[in-house]
Short mmCIF file of C-alpha atoms and ligand atoms in Angstrom, two decimals:
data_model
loop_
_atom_site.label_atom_id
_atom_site.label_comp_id
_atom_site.label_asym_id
_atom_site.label_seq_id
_atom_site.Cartn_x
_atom_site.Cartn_y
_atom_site.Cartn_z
CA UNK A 1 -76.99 -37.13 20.24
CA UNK A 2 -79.99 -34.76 18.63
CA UNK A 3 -82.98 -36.95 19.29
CA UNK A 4 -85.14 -34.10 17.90
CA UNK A 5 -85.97 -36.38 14.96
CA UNK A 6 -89.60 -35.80 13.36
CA UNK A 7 -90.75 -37.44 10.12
CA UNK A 8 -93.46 -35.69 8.14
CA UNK A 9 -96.12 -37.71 7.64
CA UNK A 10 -99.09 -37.82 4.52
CA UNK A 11 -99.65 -41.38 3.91
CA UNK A 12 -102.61 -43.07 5.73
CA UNK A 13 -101.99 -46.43 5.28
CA UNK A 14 -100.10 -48.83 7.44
CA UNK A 15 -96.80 -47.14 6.83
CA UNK A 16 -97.89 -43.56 7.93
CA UNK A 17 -98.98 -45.67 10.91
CA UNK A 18 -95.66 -46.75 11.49
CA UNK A 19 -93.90 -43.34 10.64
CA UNK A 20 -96.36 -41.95 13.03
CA UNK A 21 -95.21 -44.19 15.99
CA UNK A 22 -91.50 -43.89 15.26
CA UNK A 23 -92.16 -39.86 15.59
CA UNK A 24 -94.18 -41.00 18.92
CA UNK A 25 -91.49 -42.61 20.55
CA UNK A 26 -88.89 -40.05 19.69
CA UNK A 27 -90.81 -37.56 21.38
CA UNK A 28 -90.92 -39.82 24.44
CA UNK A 29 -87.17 -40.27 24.15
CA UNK A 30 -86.44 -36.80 23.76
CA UNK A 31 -88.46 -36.12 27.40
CA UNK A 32 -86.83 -38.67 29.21
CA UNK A 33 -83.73 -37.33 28.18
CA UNK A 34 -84.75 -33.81 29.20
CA UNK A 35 -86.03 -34.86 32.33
CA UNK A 36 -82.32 -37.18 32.78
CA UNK A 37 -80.32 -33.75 32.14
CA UNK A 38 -82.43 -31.99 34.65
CA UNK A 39 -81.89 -34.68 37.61
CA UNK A 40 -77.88 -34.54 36.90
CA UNK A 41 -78.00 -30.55 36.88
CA UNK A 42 -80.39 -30.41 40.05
CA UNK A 43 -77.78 -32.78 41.72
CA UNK A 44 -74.74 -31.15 40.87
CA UNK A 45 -76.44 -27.65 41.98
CA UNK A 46 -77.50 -29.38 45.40
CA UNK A 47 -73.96 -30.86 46.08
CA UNK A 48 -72.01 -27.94 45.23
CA UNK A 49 -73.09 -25.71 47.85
CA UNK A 50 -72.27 -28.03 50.80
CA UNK A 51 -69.44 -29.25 49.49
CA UNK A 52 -68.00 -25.26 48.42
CA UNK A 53 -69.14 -24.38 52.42
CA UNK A 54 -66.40 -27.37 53.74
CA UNK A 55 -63.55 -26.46 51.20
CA UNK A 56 -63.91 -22.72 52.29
CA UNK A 57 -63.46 -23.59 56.02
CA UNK A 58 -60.47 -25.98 55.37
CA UNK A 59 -59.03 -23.41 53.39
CA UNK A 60 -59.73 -20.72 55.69
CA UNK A 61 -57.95 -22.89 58.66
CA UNK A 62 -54.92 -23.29 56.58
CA UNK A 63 -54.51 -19.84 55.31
CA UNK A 64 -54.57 -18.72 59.26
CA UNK A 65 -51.92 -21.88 59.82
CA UNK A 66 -54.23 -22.99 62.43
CA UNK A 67 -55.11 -26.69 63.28
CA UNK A 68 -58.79 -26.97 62.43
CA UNK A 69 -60.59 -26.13 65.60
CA UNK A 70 -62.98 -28.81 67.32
CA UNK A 71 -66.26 -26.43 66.92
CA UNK A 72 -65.46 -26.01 63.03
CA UNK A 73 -64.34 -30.11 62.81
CA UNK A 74 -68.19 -30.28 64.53
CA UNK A 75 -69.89 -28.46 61.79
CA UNK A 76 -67.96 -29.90 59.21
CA UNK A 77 -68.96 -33.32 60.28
CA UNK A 78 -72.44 -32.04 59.82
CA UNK A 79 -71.79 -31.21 56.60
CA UNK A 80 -70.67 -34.51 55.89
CA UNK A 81 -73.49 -36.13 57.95
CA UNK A 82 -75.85 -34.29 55.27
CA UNK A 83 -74.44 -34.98 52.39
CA UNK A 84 -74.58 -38.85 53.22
CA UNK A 85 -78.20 -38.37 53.74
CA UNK A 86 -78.74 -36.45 50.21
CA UNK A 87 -76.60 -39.04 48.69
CA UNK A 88 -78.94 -41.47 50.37
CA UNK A 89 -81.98 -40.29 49.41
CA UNK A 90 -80.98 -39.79 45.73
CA UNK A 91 -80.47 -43.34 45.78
CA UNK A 92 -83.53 -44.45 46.85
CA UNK A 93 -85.39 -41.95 44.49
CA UNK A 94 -83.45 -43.02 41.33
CA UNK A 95 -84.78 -46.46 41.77
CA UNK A 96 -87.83 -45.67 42.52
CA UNK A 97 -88.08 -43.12 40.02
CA UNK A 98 -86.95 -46.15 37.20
CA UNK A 99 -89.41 -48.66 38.89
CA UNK A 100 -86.71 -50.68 40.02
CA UNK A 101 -86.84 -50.55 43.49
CA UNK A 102 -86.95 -53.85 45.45
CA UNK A 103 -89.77 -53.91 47.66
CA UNK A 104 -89.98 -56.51 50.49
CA UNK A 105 -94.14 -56.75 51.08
CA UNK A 106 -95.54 -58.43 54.09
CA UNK A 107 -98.86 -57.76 55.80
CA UNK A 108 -98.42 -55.11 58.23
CA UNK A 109 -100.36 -54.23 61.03
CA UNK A 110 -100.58 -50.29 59.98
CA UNK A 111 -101.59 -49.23 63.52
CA UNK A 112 -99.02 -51.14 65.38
CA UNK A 113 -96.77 -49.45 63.25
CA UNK A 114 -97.68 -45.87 63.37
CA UNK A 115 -98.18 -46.13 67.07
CA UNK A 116 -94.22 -47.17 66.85
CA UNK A 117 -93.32 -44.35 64.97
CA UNK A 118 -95.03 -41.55 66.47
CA UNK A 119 -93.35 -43.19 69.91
CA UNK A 120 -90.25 -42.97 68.15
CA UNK A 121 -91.05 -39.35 66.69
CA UNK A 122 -92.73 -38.15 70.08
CA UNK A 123 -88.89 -36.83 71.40
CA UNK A 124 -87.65 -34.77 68.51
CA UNK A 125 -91.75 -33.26 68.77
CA UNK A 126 -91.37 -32.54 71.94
CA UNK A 127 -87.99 -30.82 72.04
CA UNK A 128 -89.78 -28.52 69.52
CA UNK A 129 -92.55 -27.81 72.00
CA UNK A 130 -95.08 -29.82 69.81
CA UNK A 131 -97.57 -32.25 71.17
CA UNK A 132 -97.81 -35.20 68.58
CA UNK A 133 -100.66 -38.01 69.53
CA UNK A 134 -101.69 -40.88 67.45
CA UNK A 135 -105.27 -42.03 66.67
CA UNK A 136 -107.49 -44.77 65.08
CA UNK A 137 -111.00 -44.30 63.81
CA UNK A 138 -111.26 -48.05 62.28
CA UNK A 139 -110.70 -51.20 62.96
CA UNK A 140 -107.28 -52.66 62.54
CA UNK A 141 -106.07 -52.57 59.04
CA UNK A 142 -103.48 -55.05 57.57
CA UNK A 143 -101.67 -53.41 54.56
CA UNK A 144 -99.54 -55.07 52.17
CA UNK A 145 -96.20 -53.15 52.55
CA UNK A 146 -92.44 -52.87 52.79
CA UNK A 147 -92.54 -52.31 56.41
CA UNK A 148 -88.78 -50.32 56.27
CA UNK A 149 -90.09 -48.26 53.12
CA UNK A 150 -93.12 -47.64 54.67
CA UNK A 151 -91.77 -46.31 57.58
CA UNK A 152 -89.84 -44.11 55.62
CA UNK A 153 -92.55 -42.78 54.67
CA UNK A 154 -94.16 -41.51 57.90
CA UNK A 155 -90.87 -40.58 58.99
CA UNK A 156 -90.73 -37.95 56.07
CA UNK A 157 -94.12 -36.46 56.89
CA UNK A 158 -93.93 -36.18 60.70
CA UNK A 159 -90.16 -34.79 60.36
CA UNK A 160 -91.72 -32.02 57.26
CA UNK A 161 -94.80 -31.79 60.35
CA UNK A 162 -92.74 -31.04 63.23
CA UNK A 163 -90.09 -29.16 60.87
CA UNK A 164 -93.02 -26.52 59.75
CA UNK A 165 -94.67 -25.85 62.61
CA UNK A 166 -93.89 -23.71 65.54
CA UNK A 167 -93.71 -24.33 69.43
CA UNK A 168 -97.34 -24.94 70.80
CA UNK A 169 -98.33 -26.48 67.57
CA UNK A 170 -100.01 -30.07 67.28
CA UNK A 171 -98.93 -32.82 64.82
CA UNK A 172 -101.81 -35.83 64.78
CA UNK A 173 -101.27 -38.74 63.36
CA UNK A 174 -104.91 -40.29 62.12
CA UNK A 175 -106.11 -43.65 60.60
CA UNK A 176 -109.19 -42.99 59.18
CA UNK A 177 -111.98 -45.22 58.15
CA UNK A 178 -111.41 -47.19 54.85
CA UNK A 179 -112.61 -45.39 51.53
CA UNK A 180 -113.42 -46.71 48.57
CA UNK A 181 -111.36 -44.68 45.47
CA UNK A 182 -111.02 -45.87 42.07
CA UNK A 183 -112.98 -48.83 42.36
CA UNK A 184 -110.51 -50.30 45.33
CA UNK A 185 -110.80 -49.79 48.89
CA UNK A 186 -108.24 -47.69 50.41
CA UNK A 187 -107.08 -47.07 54.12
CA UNK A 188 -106.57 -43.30 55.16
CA UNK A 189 -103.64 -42.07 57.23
CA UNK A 190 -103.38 -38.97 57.73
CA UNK A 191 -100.74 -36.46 58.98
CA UNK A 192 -102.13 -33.24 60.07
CA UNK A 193 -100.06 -30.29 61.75
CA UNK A 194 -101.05 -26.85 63.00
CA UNK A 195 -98.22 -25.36 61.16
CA UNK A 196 -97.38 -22.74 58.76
CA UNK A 197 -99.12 -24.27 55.77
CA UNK A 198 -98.39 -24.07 52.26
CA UNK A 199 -99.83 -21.23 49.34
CA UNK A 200 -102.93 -23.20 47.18
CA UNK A 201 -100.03 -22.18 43.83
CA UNK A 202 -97.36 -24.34 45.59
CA UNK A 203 -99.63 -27.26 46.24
CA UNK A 204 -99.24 -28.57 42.78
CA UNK A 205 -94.86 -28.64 42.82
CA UNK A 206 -94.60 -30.28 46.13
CA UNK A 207 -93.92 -33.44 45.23
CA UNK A 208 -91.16 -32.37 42.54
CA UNK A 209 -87.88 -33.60 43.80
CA UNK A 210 -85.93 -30.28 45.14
CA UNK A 211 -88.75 -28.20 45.27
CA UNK A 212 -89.04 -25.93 48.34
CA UNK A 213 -91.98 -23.44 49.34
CA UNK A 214 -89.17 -20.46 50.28
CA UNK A 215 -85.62 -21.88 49.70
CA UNK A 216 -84.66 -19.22 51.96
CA UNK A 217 -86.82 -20.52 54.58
CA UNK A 218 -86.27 -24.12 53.77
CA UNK A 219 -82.53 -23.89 53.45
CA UNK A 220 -81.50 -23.68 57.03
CA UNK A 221 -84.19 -26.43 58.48
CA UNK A 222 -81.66 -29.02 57.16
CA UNK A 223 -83.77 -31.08 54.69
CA UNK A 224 -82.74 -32.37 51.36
CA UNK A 225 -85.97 -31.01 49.36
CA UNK A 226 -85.99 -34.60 48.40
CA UNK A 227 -88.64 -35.68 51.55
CA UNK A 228 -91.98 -35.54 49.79
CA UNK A 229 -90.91 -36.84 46.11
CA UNK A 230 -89.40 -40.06 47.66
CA UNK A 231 -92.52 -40.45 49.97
CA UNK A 232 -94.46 -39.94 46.62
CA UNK A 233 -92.35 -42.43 44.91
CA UNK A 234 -92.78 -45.05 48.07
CA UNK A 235 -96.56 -44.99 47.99
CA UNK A 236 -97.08 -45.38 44.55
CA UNK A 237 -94.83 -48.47 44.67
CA UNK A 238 -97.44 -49.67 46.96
CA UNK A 239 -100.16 -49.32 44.95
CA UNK A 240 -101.44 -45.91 46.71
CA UNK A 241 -101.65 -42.19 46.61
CA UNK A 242 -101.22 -39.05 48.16
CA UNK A 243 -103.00 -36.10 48.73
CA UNK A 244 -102.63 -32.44 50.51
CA UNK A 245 -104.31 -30.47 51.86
CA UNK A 246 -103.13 -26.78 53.41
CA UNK A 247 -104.20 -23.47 54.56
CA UNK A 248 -101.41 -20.97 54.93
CA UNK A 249 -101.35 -19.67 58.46
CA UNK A 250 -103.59 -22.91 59.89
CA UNK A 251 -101.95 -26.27 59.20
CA UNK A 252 -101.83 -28.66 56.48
CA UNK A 253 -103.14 -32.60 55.87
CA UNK A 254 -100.91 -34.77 54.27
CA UNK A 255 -102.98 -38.05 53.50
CA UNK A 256 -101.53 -41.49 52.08
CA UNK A 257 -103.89 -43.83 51.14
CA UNK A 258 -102.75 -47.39 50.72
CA UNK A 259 -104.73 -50.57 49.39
CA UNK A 260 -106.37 -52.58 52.17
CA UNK A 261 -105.14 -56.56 52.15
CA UNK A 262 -108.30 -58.62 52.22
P1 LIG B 301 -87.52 -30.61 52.67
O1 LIG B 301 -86.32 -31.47 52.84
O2 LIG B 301 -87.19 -29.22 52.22
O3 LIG B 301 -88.46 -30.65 53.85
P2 LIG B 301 -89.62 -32.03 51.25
O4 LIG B 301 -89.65 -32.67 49.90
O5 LIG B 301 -89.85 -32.93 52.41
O6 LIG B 301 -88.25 -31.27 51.39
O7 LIG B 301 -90.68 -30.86 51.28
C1 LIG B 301 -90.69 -29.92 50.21
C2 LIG B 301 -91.15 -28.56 50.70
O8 LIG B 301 -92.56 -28.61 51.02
C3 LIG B 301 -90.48 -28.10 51.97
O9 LIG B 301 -89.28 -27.44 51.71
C4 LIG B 301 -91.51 -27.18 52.58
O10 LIG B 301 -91.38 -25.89 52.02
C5 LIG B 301 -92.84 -27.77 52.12
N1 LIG B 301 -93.50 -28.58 53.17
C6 LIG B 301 -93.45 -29.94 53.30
N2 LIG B 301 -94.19 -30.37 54.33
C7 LIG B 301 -94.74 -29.27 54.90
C8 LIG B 301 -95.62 -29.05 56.02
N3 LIG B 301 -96.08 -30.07 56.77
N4 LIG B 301 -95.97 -27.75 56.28
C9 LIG B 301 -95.51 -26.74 55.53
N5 LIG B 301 -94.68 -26.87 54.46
C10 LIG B 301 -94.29 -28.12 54.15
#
């Protein structure tokens, strides 16, 4: 229904009060809605296109009264294999997005960790002609984490790394000494990549799910646009933040910083 409700209000007393908080919490009501529409519009505009591309193919293989050759079966399975991981990733970001997102926190050894992944990472890097290295400036730092969230984490920012930067390039993977930040202390990882960078006006979108720098340029490196918001989503769960950094043409610094477990 219409929740654009909105009760005048004159009276001072304890009943304007009240008016005044009813008008409040419509207003809220109204955004969340807004912002529900938008999420079930961006979806449907995300799955259409992959899922018009494989009905055009099937149709086109029929028409000719072909069997479906193995190269097009190939690329359809692609298809498919993307659509899983959009479906995926929706998932994860609708429960994180409500707050309802089961996290399973241990203390993790961050370095350990990171070493792991940017072991794991190092292949895909160096098919790309990228050199990737990890590094620790401090001491070793236990976090307080969902070590299979958390991972999902770096995974996002060393694939968006490698993804937007071209042969020769260097992705580094840094833990930096511990900072203190609102009144807590805070470890520093940082992900920093010699790639294309991002425009200072685009810094502030990023982390909107969906949002691409170019989604000319974006479209074809097979990401969801989803990457950054979830990672987003995952740190804040664990207490922490993120922040970027980026100079077009030189690299960008993508830096999560998670509470320390003392
Ligand atoms: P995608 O699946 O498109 O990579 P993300 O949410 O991970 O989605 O990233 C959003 C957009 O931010 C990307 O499309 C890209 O334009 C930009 N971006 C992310 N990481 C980097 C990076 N390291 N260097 C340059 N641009 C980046």
């Amino acid at each position: 229904g219409d929740l654009h409700v909105n009760v005048p209000v004159k009276s001072k007393d304890e009943y304007g009060k009240v008016i005044r908080t009813f008008n409040d919490m419509t207003l809220r009501l109204r955004e969340a809605e807004d912002a529900r529409r938008r999420l079930v519009a961006d979806v449907a505009h995300e799955l259409r296109t992959p899922l018009s591309i494989m009905q055009l193919k099937l149709e086109n293989a029929q028409q000719a009264g072909q069997s479906v050759p193995p190269e097009m079966l190939l690329r359809l399975h692609d298809e498919v294999i993307r659509l899983g991981l959009l479906v995926e990733d929706l998932h994860v970001l609708s429960l994180a997005e409500a707050g309802r997102l089961a996290l399973d926190c241990k203390p993790l050894d961050l370095s350990a960790r990171l070493e792991q992944i940017v072991d794991d990472m190092n292949v895909e890097a160096e098919e790309n002609g990228l050199e990737m290295r990890f590094s620790s400036n401090t001491r070793p730092v236990t976090v307080m984490a969902d070590a299979r969230r958390m991972t999902q984490v770096f995974i996002n920012l060393l694939t968006n790394a490698v993804r937007y930067t071209s042969e020769g390039g260097k992705v580094s993977v840094v833990i930096e000494d511990q900072v203190w930040d609102q009144n807590a202390l805070y470890v520093c990882v940082s992900v920093i990549d010699s790639g294309i960078g991002i425009p200072a006006d685009e810094l502030a979108h990023l982390f909107d799910r969906f949002y691409r720098v170019e989604k000319a340029r974006s479209r074809h490196t097979g990401g969801t646009g989803l990457g950054l918001s979830i990672a987003h989503h995952l740190v804040r769960a664990h207490g922490g933040f993120i922040r970027v950094v980026s100079e077009p043409g030189q690299g960008t610094t993508f830096s999560v910083f998670l509470p320390v477990h003392t």
